PDB file of C-alpha atoms in Angstrom:
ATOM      1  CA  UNK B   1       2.236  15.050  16.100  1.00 59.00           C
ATOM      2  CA  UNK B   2       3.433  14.153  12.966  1.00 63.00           C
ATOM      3  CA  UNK B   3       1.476  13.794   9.660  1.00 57.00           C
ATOM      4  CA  UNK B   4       1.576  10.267   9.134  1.00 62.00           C
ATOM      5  CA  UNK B   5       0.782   9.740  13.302  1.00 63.00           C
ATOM      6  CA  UNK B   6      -2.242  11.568  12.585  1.00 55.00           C
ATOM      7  CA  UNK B   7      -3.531  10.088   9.759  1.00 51.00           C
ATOM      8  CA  UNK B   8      -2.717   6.794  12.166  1.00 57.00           C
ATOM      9  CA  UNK B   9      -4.772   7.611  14.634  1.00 56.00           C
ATOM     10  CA  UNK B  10      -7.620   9.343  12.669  1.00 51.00           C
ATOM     11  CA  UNK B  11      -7.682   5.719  11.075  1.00 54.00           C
ATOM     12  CA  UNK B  12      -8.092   4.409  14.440  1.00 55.00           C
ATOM     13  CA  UNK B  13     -10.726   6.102  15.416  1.00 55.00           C
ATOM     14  CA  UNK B  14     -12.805   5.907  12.240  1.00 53.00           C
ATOM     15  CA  UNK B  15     -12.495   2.018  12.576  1.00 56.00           C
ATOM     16  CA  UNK B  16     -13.008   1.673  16.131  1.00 58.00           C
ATOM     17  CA  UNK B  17     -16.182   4.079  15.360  1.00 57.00           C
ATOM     18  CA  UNK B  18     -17.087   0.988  12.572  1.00 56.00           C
ATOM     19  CA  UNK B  19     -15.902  -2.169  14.540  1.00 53.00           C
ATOM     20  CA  UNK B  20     -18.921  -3.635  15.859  1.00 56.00           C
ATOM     21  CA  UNK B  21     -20.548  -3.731  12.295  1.00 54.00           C
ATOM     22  CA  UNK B  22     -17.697  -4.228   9.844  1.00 55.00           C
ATOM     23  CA  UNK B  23     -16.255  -7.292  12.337  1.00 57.00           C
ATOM     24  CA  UNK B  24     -16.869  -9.887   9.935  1.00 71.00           C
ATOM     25  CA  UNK B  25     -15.709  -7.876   6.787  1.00 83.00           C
ATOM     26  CA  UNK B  26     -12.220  -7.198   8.001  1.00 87.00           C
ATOM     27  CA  UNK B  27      -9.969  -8.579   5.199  1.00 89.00           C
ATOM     28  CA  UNK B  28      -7.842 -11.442   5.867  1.00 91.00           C
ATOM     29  CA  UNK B  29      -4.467 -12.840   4.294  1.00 93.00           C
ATOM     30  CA  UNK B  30      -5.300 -15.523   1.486  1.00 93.00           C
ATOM     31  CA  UNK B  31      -3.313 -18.702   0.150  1.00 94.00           C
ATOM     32  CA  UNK B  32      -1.512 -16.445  -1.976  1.00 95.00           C
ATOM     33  CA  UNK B  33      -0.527 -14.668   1.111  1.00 95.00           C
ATOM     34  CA  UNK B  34       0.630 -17.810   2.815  1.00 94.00           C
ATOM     35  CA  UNK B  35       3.429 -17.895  -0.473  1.00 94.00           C
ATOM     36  CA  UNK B  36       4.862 -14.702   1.447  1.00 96.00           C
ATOM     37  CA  UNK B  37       6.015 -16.308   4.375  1.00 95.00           C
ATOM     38  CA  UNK B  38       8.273 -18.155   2.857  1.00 94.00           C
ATOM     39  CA  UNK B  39      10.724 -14.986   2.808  1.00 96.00           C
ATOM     40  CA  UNK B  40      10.273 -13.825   6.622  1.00 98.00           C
ATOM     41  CA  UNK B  41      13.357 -13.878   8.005  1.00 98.00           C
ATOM     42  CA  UNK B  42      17.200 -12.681   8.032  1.00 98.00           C
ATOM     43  CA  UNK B  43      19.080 -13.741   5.044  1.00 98.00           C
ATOM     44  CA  UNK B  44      23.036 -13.519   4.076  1.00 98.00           C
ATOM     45  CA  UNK B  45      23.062 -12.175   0.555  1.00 97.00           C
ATOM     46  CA  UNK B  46      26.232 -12.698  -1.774  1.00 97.00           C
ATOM     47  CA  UNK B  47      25.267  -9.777  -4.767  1.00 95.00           C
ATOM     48  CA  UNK B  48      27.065 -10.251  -7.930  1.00 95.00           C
ATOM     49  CA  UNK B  49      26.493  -7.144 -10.773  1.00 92.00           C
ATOM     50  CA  UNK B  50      27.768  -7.172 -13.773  1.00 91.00           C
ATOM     51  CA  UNK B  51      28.371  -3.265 -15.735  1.00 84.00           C
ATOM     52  CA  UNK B  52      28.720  -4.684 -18.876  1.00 80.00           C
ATOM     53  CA  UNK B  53      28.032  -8.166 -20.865  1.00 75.00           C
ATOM     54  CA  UNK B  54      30.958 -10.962 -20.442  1.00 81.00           C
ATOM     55  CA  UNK B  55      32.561  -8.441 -17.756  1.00 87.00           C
ATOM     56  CA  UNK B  56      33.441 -10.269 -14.279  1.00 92.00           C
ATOM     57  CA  UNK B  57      30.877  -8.971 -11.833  1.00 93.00           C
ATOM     58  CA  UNK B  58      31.543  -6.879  -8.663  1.00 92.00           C
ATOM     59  CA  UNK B  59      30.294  -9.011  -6.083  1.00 94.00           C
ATOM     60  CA  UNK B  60      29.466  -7.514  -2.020  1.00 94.00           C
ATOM     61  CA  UNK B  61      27.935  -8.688   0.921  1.00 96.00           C
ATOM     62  CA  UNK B  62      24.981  -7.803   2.526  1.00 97.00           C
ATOM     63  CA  UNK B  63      22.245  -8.932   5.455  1.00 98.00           C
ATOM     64  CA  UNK B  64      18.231  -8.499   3.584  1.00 98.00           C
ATOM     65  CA  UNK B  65      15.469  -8.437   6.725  1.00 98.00           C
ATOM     66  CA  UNK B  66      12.187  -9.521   5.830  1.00 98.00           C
ATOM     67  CA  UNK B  67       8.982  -9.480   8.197  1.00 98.00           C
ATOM     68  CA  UNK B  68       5.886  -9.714   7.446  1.00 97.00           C
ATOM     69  CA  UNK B  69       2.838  -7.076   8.002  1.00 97.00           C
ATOM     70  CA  UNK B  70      -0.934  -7.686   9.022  1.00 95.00           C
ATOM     71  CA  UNK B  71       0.150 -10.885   7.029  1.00 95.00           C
ATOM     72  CA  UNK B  72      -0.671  -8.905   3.646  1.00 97.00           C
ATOM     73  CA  UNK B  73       2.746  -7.762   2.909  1.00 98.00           C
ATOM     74  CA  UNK B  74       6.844  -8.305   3.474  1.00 98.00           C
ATOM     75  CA  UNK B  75       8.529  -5.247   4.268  1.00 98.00           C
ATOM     76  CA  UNK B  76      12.416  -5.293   3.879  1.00 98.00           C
ATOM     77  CA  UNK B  77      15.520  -3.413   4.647  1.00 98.00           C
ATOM     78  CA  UNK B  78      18.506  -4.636   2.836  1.00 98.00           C
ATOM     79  CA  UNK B  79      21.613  -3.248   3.567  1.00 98.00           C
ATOM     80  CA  UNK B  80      25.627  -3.457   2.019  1.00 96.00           C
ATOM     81  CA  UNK B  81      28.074  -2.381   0.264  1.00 90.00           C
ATOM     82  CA  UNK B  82      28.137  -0.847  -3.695  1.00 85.00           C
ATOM     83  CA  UNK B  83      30.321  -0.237  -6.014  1.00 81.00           C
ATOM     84  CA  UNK B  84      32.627   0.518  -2.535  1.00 85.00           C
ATOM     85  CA  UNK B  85      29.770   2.434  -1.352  1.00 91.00           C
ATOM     86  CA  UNK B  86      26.988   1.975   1.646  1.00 96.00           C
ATOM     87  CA  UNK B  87      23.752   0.794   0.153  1.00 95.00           C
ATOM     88  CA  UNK B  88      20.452   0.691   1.521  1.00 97.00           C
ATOM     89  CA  UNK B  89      17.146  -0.567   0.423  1.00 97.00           C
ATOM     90  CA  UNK B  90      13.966  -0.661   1.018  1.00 98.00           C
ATOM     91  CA  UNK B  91      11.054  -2.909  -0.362  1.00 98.00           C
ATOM     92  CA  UNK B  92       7.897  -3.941  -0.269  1.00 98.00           C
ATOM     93  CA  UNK B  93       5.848  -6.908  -1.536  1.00 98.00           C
ATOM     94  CA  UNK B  94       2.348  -7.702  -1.529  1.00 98.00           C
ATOM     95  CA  UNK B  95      -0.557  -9.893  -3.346  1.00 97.00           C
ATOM     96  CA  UNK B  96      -2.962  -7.807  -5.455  1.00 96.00           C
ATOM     97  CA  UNK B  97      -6.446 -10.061  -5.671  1.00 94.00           C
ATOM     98  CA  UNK B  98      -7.666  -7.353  -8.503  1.00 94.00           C
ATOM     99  CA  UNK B  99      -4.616  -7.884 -10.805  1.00 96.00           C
ATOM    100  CA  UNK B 100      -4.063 -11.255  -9.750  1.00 97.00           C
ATOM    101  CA  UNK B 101       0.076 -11.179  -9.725  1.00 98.00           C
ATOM    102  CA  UNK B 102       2.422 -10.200  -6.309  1.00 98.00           C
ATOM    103  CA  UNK B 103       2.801  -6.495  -7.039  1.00 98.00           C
ATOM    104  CA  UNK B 104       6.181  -4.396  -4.947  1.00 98.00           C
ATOM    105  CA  UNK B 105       7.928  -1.111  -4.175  1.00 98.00           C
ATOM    106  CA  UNK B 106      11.750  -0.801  -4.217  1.00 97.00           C
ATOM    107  CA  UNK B 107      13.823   2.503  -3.144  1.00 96.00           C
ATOM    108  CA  UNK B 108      17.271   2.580  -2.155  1.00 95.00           C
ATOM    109  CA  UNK B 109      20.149   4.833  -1.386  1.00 94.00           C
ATOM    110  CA  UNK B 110      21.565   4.883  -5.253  1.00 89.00           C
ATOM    111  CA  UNK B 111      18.393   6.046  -7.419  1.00 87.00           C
ATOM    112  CA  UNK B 112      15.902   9.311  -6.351  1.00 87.00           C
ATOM    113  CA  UNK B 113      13.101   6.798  -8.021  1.00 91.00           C
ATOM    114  CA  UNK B 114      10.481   4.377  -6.816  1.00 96.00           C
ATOM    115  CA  UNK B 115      10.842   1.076  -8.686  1.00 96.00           C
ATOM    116  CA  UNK B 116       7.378  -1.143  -9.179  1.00 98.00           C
ATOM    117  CA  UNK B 117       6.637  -4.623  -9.589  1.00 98.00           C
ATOM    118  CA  UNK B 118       4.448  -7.403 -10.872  1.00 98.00           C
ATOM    119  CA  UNK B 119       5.354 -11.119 -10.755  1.00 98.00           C
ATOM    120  CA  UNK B 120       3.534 -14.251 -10.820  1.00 98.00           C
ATOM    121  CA  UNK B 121       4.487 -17.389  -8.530  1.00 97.00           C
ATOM    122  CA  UNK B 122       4.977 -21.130  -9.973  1.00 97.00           C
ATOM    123  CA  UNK B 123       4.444 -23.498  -7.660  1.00 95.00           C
ATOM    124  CA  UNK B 124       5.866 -26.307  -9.943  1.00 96.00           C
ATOM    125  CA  UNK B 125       8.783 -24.524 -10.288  1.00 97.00           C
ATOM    126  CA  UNK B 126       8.628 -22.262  -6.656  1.00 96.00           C
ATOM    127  CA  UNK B 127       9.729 -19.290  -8.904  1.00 97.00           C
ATOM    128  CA  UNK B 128       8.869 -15.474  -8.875  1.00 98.00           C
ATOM    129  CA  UNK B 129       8.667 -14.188 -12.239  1.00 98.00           C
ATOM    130  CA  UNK B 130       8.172 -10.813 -13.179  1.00 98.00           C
ATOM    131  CA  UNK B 131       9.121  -7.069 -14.515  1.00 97.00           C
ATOM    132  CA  UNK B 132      10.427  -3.928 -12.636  1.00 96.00           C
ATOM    133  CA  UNK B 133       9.954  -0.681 -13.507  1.00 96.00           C
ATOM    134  CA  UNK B 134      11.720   2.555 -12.576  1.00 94.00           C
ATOM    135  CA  UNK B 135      13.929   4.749 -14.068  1.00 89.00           C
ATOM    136  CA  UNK B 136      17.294   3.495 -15.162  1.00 81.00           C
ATOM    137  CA  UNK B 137      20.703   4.526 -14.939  1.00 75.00           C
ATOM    138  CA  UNK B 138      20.271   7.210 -17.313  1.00 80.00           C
ATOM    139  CA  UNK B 139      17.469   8.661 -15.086  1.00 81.00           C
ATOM    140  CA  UNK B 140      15.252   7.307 -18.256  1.00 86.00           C
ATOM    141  CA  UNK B 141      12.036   4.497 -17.547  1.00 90.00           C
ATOM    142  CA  UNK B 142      13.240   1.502 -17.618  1.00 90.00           C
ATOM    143  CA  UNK B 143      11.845  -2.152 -17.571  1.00 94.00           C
ATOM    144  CA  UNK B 144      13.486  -5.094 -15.934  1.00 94.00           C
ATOM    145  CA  UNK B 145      12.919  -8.853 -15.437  1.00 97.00           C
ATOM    146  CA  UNK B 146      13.419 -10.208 -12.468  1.00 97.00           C
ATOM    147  CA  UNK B 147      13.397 -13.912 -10.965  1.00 98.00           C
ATOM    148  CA  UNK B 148      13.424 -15.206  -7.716  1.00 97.00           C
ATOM    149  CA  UNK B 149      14.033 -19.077  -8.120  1.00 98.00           C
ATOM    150  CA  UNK B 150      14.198 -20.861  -4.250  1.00 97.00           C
ATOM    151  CA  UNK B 151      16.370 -23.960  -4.903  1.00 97.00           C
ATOM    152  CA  UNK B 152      15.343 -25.129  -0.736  1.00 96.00           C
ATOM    153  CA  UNK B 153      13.655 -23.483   2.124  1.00 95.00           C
ATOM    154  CA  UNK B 154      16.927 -21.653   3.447  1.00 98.00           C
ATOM    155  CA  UNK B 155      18.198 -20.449  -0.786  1.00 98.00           C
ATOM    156  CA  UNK B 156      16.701 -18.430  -3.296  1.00 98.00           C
ATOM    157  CA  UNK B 157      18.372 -16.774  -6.085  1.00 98.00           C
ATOM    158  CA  UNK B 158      17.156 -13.229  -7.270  1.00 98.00           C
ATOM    159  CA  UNK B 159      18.284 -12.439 -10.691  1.00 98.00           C
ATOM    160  CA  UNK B 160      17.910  -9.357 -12.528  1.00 96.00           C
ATOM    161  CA  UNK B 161      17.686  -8.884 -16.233  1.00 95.00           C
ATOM    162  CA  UNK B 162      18.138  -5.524 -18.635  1.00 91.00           C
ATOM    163  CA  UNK B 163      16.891  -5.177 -22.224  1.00 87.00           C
ATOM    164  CA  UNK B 164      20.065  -4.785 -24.722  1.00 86.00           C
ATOM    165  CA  UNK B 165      20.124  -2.808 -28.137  1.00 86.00           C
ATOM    166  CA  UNK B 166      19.578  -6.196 -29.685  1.00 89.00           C
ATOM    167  CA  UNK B 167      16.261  -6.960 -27.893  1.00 85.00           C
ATOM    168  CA  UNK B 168      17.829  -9.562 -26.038  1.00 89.00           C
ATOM    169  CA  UNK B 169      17.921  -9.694 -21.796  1.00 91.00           C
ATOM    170  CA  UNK B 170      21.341  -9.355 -19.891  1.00 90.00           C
ATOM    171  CA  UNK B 171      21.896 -10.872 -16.603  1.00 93.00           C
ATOM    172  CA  UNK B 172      23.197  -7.464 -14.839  1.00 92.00           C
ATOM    173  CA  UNK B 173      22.920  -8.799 -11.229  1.00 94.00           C
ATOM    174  CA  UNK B 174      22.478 -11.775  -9.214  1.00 97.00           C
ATOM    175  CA  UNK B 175      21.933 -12.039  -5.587  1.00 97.00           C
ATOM    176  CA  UNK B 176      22.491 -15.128  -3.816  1.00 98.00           C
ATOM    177  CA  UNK B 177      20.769 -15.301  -0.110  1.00 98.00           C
ATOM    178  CA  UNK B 178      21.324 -18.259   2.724  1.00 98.00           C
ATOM    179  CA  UNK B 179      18.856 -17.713   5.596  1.00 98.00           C
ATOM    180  CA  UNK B 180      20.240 -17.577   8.794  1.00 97.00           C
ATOM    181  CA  UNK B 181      19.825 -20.250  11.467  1.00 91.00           C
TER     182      UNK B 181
END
């Protein structure tokens, strides 16, 4: 048995053990939760990044799945092509009641580090704002904005800033994704 199947079922068993009296106490998904679903689903994603200011982007294809667990958090595997190279991802997204912002994991087949998140949702606007953090390029911390904007149920546009020397944010990539029918 594996490590993570036994902390699994040693989970199971300490709940079952607690069921009849924590029933009622189980945690469920909220209304910022219900925001979430929203991204369920597989999506065609056009990815456009740009290496440097005012240079044409590379631009790939790629296929992002989304599901959703326990209906607390999206889980997603993202997969195409980089810089003429397989890329995978992996990422998570969730709603933190404490903090009171969506917080997320991102790892992928390009950088050995774990990228977090926190973002805020506007309704008005149905935009995910936020900042990334993880190491950069250089292998240095880094912090990133990022925006989803959905422009209809079936198209939302990630876009991902980087701080220059002047203080100013870059667009360095731009991911486009059509949910399929």
């Amino acid at each position: 048995m594996t490590l993570g199947k036994a902390v699994a079922a040693a989970a199971l068993v300490a709940l079952t053990s607690l069921a009849p009296a924590r029933a009622q106490e189980m945690p469920k998904p909220g209304p910022e939760h219900a925001i979430l679903l929203s991204d369920v689903g597989t999506w065609d994603a056009t990815a456009e990044a740009w290496m440097a200011p005012n240079a044409p982007p590379s631009i790939s294809k790629g296929v992002s799945e989304i599901r959703l667990l326990g209906g607390f958090w999206l889980l997603e595997d993202f997969k195409s092509e980089f810089m003429g190279q397989p890329f995978e991802g992996r990422g998570t997204t969730g709603y933190d009641a404490d903090k009171k912002k969506y917080v997320g994991t991102w790892v992928d087949s390009m950088s050995p580090g774990l990228n977090t998140s926190e973002s805020t949702w506007d309704a008005k606007t149905k935009t995910m704002s936020g900042y990334n953090e993880g190491p950069g390029p250089d292998g240095k911390p880094t912090k990133t904005r990022g925006v989803t904007q959905w422009q209809d149920a079936d198209t939302k546009v990630f876009s991902m800033y980087a701080p220059m020397p002047d203080g100013k944010d870059s667009l360095m990539m731009r991911i486009t994704y059509k949910r399929r029918k």
